[in-house]
Coordinates of C-alpha atoms in Angstrom, one line a residue:
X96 CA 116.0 101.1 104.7
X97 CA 114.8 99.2 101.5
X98 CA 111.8 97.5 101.0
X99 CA 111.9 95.0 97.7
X100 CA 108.4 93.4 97.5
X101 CA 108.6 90.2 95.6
X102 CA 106.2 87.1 94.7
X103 CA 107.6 83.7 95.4
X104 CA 108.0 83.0 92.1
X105 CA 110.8 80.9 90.9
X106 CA 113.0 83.4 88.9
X107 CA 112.5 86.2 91.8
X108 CA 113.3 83.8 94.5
X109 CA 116.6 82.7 92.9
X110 CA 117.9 86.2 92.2
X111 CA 116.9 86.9 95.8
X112 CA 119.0 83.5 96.6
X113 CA 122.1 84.7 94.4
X114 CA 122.5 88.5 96.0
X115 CA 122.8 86.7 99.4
X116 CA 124.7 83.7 98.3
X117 CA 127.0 86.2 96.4
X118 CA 126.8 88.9 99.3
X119 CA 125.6 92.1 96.8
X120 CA 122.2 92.7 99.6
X121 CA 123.0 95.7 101.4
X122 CA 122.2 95.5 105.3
X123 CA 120.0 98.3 104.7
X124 CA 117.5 96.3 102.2
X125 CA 115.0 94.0 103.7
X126 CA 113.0 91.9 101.1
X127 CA 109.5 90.8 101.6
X128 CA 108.4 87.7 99.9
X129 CA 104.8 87.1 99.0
X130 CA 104.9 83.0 99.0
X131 CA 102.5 82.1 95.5
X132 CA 103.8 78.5 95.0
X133 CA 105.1 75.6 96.9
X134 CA 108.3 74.9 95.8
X135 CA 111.7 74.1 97.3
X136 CA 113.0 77.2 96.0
X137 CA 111.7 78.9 98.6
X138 CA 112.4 77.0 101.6
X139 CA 116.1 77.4 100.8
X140 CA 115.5 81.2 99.6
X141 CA 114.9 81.9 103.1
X142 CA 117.4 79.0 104.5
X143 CA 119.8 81.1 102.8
X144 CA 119.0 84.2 104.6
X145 CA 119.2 82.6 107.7
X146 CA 122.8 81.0 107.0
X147 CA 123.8 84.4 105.9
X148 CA 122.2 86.4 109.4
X149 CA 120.2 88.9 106.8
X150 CA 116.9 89.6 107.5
X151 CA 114.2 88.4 105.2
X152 CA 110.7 89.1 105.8
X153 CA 108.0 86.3 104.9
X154 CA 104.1 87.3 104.2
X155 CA 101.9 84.3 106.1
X156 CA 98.6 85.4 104.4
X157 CA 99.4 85.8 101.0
X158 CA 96.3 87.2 98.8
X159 CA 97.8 85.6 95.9
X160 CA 98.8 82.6 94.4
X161 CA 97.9 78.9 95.7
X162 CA 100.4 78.7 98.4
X163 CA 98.0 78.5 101.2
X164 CA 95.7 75.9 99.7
X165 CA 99.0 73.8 98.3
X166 CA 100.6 73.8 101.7
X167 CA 97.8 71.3 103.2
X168 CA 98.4 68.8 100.7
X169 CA 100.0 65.9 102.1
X170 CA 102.6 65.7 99.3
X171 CA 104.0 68.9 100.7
X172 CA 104.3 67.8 104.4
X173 CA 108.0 68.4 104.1
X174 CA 108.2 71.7 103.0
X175 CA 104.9 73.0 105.6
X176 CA 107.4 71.3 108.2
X177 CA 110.5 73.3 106.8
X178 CA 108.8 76.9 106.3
X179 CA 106.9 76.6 110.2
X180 CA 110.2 76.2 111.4
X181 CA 111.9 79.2 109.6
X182 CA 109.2 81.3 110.8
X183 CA 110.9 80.6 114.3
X184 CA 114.5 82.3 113.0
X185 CA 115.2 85.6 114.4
X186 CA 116.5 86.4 110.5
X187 CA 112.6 85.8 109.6
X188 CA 110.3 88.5 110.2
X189 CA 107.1 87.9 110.2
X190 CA 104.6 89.7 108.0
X191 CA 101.4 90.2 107.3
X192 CA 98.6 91.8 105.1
X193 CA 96.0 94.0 107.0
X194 CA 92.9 92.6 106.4
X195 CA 89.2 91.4 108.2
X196 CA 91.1 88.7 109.4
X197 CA 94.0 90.7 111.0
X198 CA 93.4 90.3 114.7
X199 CA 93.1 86.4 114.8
X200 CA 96.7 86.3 112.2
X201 CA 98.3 88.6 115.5
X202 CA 96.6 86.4 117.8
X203 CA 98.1 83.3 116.8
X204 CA 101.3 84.8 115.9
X205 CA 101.4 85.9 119.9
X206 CA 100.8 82.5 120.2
X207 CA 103.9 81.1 118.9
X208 CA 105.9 83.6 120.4
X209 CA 106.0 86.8 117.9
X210 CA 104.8 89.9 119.4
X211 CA 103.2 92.6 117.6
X212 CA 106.6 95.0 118.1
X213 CA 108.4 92.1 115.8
X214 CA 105.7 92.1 112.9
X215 CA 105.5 93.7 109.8
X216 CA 102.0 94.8 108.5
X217 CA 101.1 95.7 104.8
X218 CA 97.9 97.6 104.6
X219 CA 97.1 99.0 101.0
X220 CA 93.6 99.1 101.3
X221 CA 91.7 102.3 103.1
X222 CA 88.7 99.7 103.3
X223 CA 90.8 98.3 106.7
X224 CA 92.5 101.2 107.9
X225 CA 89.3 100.9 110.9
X226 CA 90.5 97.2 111.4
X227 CA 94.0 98.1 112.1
X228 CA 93.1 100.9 114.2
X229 CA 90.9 98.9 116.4
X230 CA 93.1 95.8 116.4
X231 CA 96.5 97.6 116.8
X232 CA 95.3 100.2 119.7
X233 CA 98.1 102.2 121.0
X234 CA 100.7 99.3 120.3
X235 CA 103.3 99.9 117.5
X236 CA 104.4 96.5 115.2
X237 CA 107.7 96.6 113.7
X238 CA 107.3 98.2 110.4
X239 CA 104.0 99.7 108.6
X240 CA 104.0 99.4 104.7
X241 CA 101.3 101.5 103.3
X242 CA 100.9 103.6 100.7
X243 CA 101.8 107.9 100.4
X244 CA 98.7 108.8 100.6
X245 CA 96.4 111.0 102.9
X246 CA 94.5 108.8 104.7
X247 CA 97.1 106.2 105.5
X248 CA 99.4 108.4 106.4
X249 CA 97.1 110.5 108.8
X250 CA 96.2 107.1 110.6
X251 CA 99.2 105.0 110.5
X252 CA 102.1 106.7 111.8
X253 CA 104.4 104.9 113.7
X254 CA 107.1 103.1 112.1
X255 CA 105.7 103.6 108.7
X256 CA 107.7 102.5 105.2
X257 CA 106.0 104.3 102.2
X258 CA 105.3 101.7 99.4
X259 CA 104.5 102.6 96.1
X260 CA 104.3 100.3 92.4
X261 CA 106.9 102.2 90.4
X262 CA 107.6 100.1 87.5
X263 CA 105.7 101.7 84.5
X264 CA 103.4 98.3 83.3
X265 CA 102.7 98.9 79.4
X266 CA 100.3 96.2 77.7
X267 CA 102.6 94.8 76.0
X268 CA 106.2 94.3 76.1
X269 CA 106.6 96.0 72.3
X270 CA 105.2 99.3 73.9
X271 CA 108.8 99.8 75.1
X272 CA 109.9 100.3 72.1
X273 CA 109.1 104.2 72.0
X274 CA 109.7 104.8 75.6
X275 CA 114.1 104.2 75.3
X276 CA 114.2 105.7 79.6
X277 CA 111.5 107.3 81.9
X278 CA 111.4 108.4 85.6
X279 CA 111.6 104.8 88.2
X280 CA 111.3 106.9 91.3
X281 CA 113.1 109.2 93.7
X282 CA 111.4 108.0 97.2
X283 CA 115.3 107.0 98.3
X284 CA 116.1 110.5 98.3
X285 CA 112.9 111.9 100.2
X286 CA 111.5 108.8 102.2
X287 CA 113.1 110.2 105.7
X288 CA 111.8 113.7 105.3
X289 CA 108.4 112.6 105.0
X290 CA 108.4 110.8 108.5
X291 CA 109.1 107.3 107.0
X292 CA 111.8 104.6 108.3
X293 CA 111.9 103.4 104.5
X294 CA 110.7 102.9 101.2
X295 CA 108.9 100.3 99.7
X296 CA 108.4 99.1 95.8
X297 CA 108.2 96.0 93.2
X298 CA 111.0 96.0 91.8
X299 CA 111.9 96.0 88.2
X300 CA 108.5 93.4 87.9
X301 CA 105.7 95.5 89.4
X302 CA 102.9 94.4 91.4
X303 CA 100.4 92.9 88.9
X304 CA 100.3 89.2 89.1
X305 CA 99.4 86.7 87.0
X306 CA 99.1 83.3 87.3
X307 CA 100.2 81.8 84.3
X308 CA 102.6 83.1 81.4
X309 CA 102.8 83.4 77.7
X310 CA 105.0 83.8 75.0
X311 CA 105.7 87.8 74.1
X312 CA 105.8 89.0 70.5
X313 CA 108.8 91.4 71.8
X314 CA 111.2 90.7 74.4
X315 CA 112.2 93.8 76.5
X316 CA 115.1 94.4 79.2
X317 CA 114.2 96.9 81.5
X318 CA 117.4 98.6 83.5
X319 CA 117.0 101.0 86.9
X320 CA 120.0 103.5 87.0
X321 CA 120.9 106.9 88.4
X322 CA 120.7 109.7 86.5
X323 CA 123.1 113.2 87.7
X324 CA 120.8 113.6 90.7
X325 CA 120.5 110.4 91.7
X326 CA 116.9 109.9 91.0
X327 CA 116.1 106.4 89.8
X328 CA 115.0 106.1 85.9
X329 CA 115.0 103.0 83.9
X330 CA 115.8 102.0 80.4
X331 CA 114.0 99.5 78.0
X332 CA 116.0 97.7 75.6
X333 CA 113.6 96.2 73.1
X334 CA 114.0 93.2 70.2
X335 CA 113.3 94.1 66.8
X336 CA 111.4 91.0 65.1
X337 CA 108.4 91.3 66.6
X338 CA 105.6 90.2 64.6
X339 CA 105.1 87.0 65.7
X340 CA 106.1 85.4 69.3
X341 CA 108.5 83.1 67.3
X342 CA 112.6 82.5 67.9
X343 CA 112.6 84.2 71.6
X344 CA 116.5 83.8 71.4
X345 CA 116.7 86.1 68.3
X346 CA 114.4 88.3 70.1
X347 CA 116.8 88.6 73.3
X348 CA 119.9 88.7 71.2
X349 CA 118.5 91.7 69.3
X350 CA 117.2 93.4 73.2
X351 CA 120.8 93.0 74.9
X352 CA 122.4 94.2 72.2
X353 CA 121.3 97.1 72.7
X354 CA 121.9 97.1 76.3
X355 CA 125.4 96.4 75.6
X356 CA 126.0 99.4 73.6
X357 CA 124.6 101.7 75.2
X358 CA 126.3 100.3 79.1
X359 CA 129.3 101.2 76.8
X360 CA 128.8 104.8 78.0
X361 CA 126.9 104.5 81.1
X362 CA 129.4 101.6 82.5
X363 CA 127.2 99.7 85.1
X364 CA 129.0 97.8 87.1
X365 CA 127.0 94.8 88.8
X366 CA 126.6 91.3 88.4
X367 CA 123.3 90.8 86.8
X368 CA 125.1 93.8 84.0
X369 CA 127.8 91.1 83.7
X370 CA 125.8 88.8 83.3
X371 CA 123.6 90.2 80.3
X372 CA 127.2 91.3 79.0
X373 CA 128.4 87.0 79.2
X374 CA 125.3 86.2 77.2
X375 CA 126.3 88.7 74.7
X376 CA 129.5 87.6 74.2
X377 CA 129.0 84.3 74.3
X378 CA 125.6 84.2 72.0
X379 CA 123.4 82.3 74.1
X380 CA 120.2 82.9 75.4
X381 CA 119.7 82.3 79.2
X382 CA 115.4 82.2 78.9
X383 CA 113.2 84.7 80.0
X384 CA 113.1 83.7 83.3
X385 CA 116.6 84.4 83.7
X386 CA 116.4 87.6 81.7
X387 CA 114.1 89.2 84.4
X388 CA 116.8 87.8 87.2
X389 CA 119.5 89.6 86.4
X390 CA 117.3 92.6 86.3
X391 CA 116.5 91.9 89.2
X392 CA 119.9 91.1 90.9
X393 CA 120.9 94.2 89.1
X394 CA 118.5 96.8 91.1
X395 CA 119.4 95.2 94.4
X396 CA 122.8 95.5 94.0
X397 CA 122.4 98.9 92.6
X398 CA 120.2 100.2 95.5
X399 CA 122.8 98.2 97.8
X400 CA 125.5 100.1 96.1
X401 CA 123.5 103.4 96.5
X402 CA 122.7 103.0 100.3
X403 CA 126.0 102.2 101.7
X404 CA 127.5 105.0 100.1
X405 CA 129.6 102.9 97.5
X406 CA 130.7 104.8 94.4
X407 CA 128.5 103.5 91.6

């Protein structure tokens, strides 16, 4: 099983939206959405999920973001209404992070009617490994996503899904440019070995967050694919006129161009490839929003591809 971790940002909610609307998500991938905005985006993410009978799971104390604070504003009655009541769906699974405050989040969730054996826990921080320990006991929650590493492993052993940050974060976008592929990861091929029920990443967007964004000197596509041993590497398809943040569609024609060329010999075949191809062809420039969507879309169809044994 397949573990996307994704923020509930705009752009990664709609290419979650689009891979279930479009039915490219594997059975075998759950996502987990960290909610950072209030937005109707979300709401009919999930609703989309739901309609579809795939399982999405949903993180109720996000350590990011505003979503918490924003959701008590009257103004967003409707959509606190709208996401309470998804939490109810069977397709939902409830998630949260391991934290000082995790025994009163499983309390109330027992509350509504979501026992432990239906939650999934993140814990990424050895400071709480005691917390879950006391607070969990001898009882064994749906999923565990924690880290490869000694001590969580030694301490968390049921059910666990390892969960690692594999995109290679540079300072800046134009660092790419020396750096044409590198190794993405190869826990897919090792995961079940190592005593885990699946694995766990970020995506093609990593897990730094930041609140706001800014305009980039360099745009920069970056591509997951499998090399002859199927271990995941990704490219980096970088613009040329980069010395001032200026003209962001030149900068993006110049980036999937060379994405195009060189897909003329690796031939990837999914819909956010076709899509990069479309703007190609058709010389327009979709934002950079969009632009990390289809990377997106394209590793979960890839990995979709990959675990149900389709020829890729």
């Amino acid at each position: 099983m397949y573990f996307p971790i994704l923020r509930g940002r705009q752009f990664e909610l709609l290419a979650l939206r689009e891979c279930v609307n479009k039915s490219l998500l594997s059975n075998k991938i759950i996502p987990i959405v960290e909610p950072v905005k209030v937005s109707s985006t979300y709401t009919k993410t999930v609703d989309s999920f739901i309609k579809a009978g795939k399982p999405i799971a949903v993180i109720r104390n996000p350590q990011v973001g505003s979503w918490i604070k924003d959701l008590k504003k009257e103004s967003n009655t409707k959509i606190r209404e709208q996401a309470s009541e998804q939490l109810k769906d069977a397709n939902v699974i409830s998630s949260f992070y391991v934290t000082s405050k995790l025994d009163a989040h499983i309390k109330n969730a027992a509350k509504n009617g979501i026992p432990i054996d239906s939650l999934l826990l993140l814990c990424n921080n050895p400071e709480y490994l005691g917390n879950y320990e006391e607070v969990i006991g001898d009882r064994i929650p749906l999923y565990n996503v924690i880290p490869d590493k000694g001590d969580f492993r030694r301490r968390i052993r049921p059910n666990r899904v390892m969960c690692e940050d594999h995109f290679p974060k540079q300072t800046r976008n134009i660092d790419y440019s020396d750096i044409e592929t590198e190794f993405f990861s190869s826990d897919h091929l090792y995961y079940a070995d190592d005593g885990y029920k699946g694995f766990a990443d970020y995506s093609v967007v990593g897990e730094e967050y930041s609140e706001t964004g800014f305009a980039p000197y360099a745009v920069a596509i970056h591509i997951v694919y499998f090399d002859t041993k199927n271990i995941l590497r990704i490219a980096h398809f970088v613009s040329d006129s980069n010395d001032d943040i200026s003209d962001p569609a030149r900068k993006f024609a110049e980036a999937v161009e060379k994405l195009v060329e060189w897909n003329k010999t690796m031939k990837l075949d999914t819909v956010g490839i076709r899509e990069f191809e479309a703007a190609y062809r058709n010389k327009t420039y979709p934002g950079l929003g969009v632009v990390k969507k289809y990377s997106i879309m394209h590793h979960l169809e890839l990995m979709s591809k990959y675990l149900d044994g389709v020829a890729i």
